[in-house]
Every structure is written in C-alpha cells, then in structure tokens.
mmCIF file of C-alpha atoms in Angstrom:
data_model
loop_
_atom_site.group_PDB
_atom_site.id
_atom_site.type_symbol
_atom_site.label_atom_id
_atom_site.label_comp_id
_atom_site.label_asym_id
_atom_site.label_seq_id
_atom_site.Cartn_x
_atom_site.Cartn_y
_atom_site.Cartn_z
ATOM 1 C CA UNK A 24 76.131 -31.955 7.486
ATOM 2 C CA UNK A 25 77.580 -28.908 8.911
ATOM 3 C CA UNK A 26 78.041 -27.930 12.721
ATOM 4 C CA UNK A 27 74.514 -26.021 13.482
ATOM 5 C CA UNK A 28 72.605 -27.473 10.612
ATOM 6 C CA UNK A 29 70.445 -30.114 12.215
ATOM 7 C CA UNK A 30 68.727 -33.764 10.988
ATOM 8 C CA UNK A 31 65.235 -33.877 11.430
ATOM 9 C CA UNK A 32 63.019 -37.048 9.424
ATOM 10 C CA UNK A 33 59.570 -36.858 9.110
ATOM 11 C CA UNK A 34 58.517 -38.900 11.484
ATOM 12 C CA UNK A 35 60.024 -37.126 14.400
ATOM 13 C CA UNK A 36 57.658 -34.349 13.552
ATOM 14 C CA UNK A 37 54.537 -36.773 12.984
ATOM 15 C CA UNK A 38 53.226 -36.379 16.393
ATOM 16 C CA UNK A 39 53.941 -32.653 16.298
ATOM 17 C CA UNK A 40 52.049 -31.829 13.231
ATOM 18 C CA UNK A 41 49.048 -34.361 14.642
ATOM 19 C CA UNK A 42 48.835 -32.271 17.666
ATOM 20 C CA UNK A 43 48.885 -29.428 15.728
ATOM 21 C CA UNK A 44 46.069 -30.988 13.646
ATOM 22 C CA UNK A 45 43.624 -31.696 16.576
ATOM 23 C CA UNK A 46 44.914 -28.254 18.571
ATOM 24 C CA UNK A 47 43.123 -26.651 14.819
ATOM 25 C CA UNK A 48 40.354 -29.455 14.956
ATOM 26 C CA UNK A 49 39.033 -28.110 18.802
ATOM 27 C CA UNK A 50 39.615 -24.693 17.334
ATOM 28 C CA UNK A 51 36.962 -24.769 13.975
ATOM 29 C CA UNK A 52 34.495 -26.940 16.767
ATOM 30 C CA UNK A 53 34.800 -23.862 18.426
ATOM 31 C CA UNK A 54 34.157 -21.339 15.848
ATOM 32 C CA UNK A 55 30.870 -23.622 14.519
ATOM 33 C CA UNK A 56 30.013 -23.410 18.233
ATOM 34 C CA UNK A 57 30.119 -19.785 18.304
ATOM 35 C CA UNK A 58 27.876 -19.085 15.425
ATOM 36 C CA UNK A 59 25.364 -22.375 15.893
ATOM 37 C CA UNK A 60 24.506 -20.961 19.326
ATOM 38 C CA UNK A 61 23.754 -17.280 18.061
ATOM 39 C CA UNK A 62 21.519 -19.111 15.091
ATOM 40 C CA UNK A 63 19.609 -21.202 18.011
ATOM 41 C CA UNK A 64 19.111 -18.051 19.527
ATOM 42 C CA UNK A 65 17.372 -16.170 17.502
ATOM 43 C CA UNK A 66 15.552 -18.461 16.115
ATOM 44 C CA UNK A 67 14.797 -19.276 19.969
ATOM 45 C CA UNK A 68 13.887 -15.788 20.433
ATOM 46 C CA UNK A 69 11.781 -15.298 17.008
ATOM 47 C CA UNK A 70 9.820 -17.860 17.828
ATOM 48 C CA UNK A 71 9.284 -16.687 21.338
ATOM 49 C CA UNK A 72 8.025 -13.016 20.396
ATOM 50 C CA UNK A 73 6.187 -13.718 17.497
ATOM 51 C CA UNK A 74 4.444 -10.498 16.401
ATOM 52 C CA UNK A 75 8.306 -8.704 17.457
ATOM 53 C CA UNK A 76 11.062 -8.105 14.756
ATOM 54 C CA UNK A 77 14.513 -9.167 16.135
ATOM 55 C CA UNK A 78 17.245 -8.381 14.300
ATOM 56 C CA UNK A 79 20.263 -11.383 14.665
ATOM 57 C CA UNK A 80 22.660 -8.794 14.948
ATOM 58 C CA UNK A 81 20.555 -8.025 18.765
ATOM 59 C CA UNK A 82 21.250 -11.863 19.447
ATOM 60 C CA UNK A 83 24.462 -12.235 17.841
ATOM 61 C CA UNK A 84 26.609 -8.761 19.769
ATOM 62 C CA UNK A 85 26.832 -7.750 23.103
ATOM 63 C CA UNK A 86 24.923 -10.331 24.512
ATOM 64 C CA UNK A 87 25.869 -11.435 27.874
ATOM 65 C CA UNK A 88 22.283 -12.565 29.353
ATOM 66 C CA UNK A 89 21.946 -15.417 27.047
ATOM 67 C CA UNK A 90 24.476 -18.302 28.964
ATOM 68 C CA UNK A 91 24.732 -20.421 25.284
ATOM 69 C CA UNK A 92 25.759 -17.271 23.502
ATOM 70 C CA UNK A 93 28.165 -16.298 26.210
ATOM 71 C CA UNK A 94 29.972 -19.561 26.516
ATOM 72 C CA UNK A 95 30.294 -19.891 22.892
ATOM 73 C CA UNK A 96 32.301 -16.393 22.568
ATOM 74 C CA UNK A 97 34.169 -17.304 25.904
ATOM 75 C CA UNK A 98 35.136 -21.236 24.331
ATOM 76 C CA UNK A 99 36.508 -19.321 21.325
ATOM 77 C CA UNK A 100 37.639 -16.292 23.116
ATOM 78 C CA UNK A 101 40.022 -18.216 25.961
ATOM 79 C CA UNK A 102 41.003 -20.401 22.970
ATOM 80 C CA UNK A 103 42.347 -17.330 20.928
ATOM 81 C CA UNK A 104 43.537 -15.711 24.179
ATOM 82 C CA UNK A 105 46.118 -18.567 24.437
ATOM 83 C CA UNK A 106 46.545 -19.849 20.829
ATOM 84 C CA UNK A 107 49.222 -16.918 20.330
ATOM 85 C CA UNK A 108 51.504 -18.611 23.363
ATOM 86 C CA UNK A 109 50.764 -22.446 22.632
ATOM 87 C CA UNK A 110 51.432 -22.753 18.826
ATOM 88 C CA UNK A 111 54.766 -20.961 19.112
ATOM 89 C CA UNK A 112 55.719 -23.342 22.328
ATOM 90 C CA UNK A 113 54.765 -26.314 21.039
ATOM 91 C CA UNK A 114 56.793 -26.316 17.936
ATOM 92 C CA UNK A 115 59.727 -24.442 19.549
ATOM 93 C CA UNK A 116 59.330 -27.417 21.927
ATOM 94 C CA UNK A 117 59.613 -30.195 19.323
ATOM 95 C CA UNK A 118 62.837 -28.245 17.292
ATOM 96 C CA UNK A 119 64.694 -27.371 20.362
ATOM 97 C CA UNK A 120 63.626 -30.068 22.964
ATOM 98 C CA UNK A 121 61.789 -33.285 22.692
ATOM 99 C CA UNK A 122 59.379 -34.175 19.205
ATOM 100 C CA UNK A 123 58.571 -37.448 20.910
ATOM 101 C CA UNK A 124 56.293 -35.247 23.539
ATOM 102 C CA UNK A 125 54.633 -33.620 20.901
ATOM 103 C CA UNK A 126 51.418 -35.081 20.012
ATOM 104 C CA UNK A 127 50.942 -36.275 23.978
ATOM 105 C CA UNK A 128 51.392 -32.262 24.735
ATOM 106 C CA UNK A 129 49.341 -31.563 22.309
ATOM 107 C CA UNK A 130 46.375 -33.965 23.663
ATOM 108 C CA UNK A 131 46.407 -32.601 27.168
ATOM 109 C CA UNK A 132 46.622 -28.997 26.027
ATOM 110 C CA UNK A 133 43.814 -29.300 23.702
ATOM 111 C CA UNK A 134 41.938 -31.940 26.439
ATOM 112 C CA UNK A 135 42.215 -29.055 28.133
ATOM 113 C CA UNK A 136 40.209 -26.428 25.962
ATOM 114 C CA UNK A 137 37.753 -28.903 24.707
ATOM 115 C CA UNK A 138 36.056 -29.141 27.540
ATOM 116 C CA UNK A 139 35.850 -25.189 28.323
ATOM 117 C CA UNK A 140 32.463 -24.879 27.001
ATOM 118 C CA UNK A 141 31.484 -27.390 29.405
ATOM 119 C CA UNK A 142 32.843 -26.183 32.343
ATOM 120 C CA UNK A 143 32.348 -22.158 32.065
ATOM 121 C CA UNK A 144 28.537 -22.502 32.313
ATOM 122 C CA UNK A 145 28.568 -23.559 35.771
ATOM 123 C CA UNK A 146 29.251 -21.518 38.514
ATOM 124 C CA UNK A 147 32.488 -21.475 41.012
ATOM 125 C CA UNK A 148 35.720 -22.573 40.602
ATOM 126 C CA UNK A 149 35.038 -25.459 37.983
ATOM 127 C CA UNK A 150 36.415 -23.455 34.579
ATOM 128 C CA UNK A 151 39.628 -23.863 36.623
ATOM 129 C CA UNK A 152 39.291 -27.998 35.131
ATOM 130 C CA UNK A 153 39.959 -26.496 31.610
ATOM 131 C CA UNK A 154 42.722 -23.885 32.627
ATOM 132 C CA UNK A 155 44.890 -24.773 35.015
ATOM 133 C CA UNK A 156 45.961 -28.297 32.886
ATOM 134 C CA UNK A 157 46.257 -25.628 29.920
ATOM 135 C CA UNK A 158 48.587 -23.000 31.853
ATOM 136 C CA UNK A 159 50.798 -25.894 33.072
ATOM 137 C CA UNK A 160 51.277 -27.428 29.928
ATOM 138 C CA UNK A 161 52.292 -23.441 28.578
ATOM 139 C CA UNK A 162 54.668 -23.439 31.933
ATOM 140 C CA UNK A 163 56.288 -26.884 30.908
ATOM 141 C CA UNK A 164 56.519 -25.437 27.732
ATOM 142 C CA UNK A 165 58.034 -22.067 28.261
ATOM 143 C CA UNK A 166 60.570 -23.277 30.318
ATOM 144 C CA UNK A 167 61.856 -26.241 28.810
ATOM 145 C CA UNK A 168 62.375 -24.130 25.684
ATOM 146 C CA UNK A 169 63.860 -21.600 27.923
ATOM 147 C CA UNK A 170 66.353 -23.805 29.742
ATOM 148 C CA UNK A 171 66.947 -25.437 25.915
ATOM 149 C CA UNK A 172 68.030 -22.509 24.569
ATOM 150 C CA UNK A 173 69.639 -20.543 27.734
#
C-alpha cells in the first residue's frame, strides 16, 4: 500500500451505510406523508362540500390553512433543507474521522427528523425537540471533519 492510499474493510463502513439506510428510510416516510395527507384532504374536503367541485390541485398547493397538509410539506421540507449538509458530513465523517460513530450519528440525526411532524403542529418552542439535536449533530460533524482535515 502506498503512503496516502488508505485500508478501509467493509465492515468499518457497515454502520455508515446503515445510517445512511435509515437517514433514506425517515426520508421516503416523509415523502408518503406528504402526499397521504393531501389525498385525506381532499377527500376530507369532497366529502364535506358535496354538491362543490374541488380540484386536488386546490388541496394539494399553496395550502397553509390545512395544519396536516402544512406539516407534511414542512416534515419533508426541513428534511431536504438539511439533507444537502448531513449526507456529505456524515460520510466525510466516517473517511476522515471515526466509522465506528457512524450508524450511532446517524440514529440521533435521523431521531431527530422523525419526530418533526410531531412536534411542528404544536405551538411554541417545541419544533426546537427535532432541531436543535439535528444542528448539533451537523456542528459535531462539521467540525470534526474540519479539525480532521485542517
């Protein structure tokens, strides 16, 4: 092996790609989320006006008064919002720093956006329970790569 080539097995990365594997699993819940709660809508809504045409597309866009609609697009929009920055991290973290952390990491981190949906219908300061754990884990995350590769 040659100085900068580096000797990586399998099963160091196990727990990385398994926490990349349940990060992805909270993500599709997500998506089916998203569109089961504009379906229950207007079906909701159908049923509701009876002699009224509504269109899904009323239901589905731009619809900020309906709390299930709302907290399906926000569960899949704060996911995306921070996808970009965690993927990266996370497997710049198990090259450059620590494997072994990898699938714990990825548990808290995705802990953390699982329960989003739960949290961001009530009011106050309780959505903070999903992203504070998730902007600390990007933190430890950031700067460990940082101070790994400095």
């Amino acid at each position: 092996m040659s100085d900068g080539e580096a000797s990586y097995s399998f099963h160091a990365f196990r727990g990385t790609v398994q926490g990349t594997m349940l990060y992805l699993s909270v993500y599709g819940t997500f998506l089916t989320f998203q569109s089961f709660s504009k379906f229950y809508l207007a079906r909701q809504k159908r049923g509701e006006m009876k002699d009224k045409k509504l269109s899904f597309r009323k239901v589905k866009y731009y619809n900020s008064d309906d709390t299930l609609a709302l907290t399906g697009d926000r569960a899949v929009g704060n996911f995306m919002e921070f996808a970009v920055m965690f993927l990266p991290l996370y497997w710049m973290h198990a090259v450059f720093v620590d494997a072994s952390q990898s699938f714990t990491i990825a548990c808290i981190y995705s802990a953390s956006r699982a329960i989003y949906p739960f949290v961001f219908p009530m009011k106050g300061f309780f959505v903070l329970f999903s992203t504070i754990p998730g902007y600390i884990v990007l933190f430890y995350l950031f700067s460990s790569v940082a101070h790994a590769v400095a």
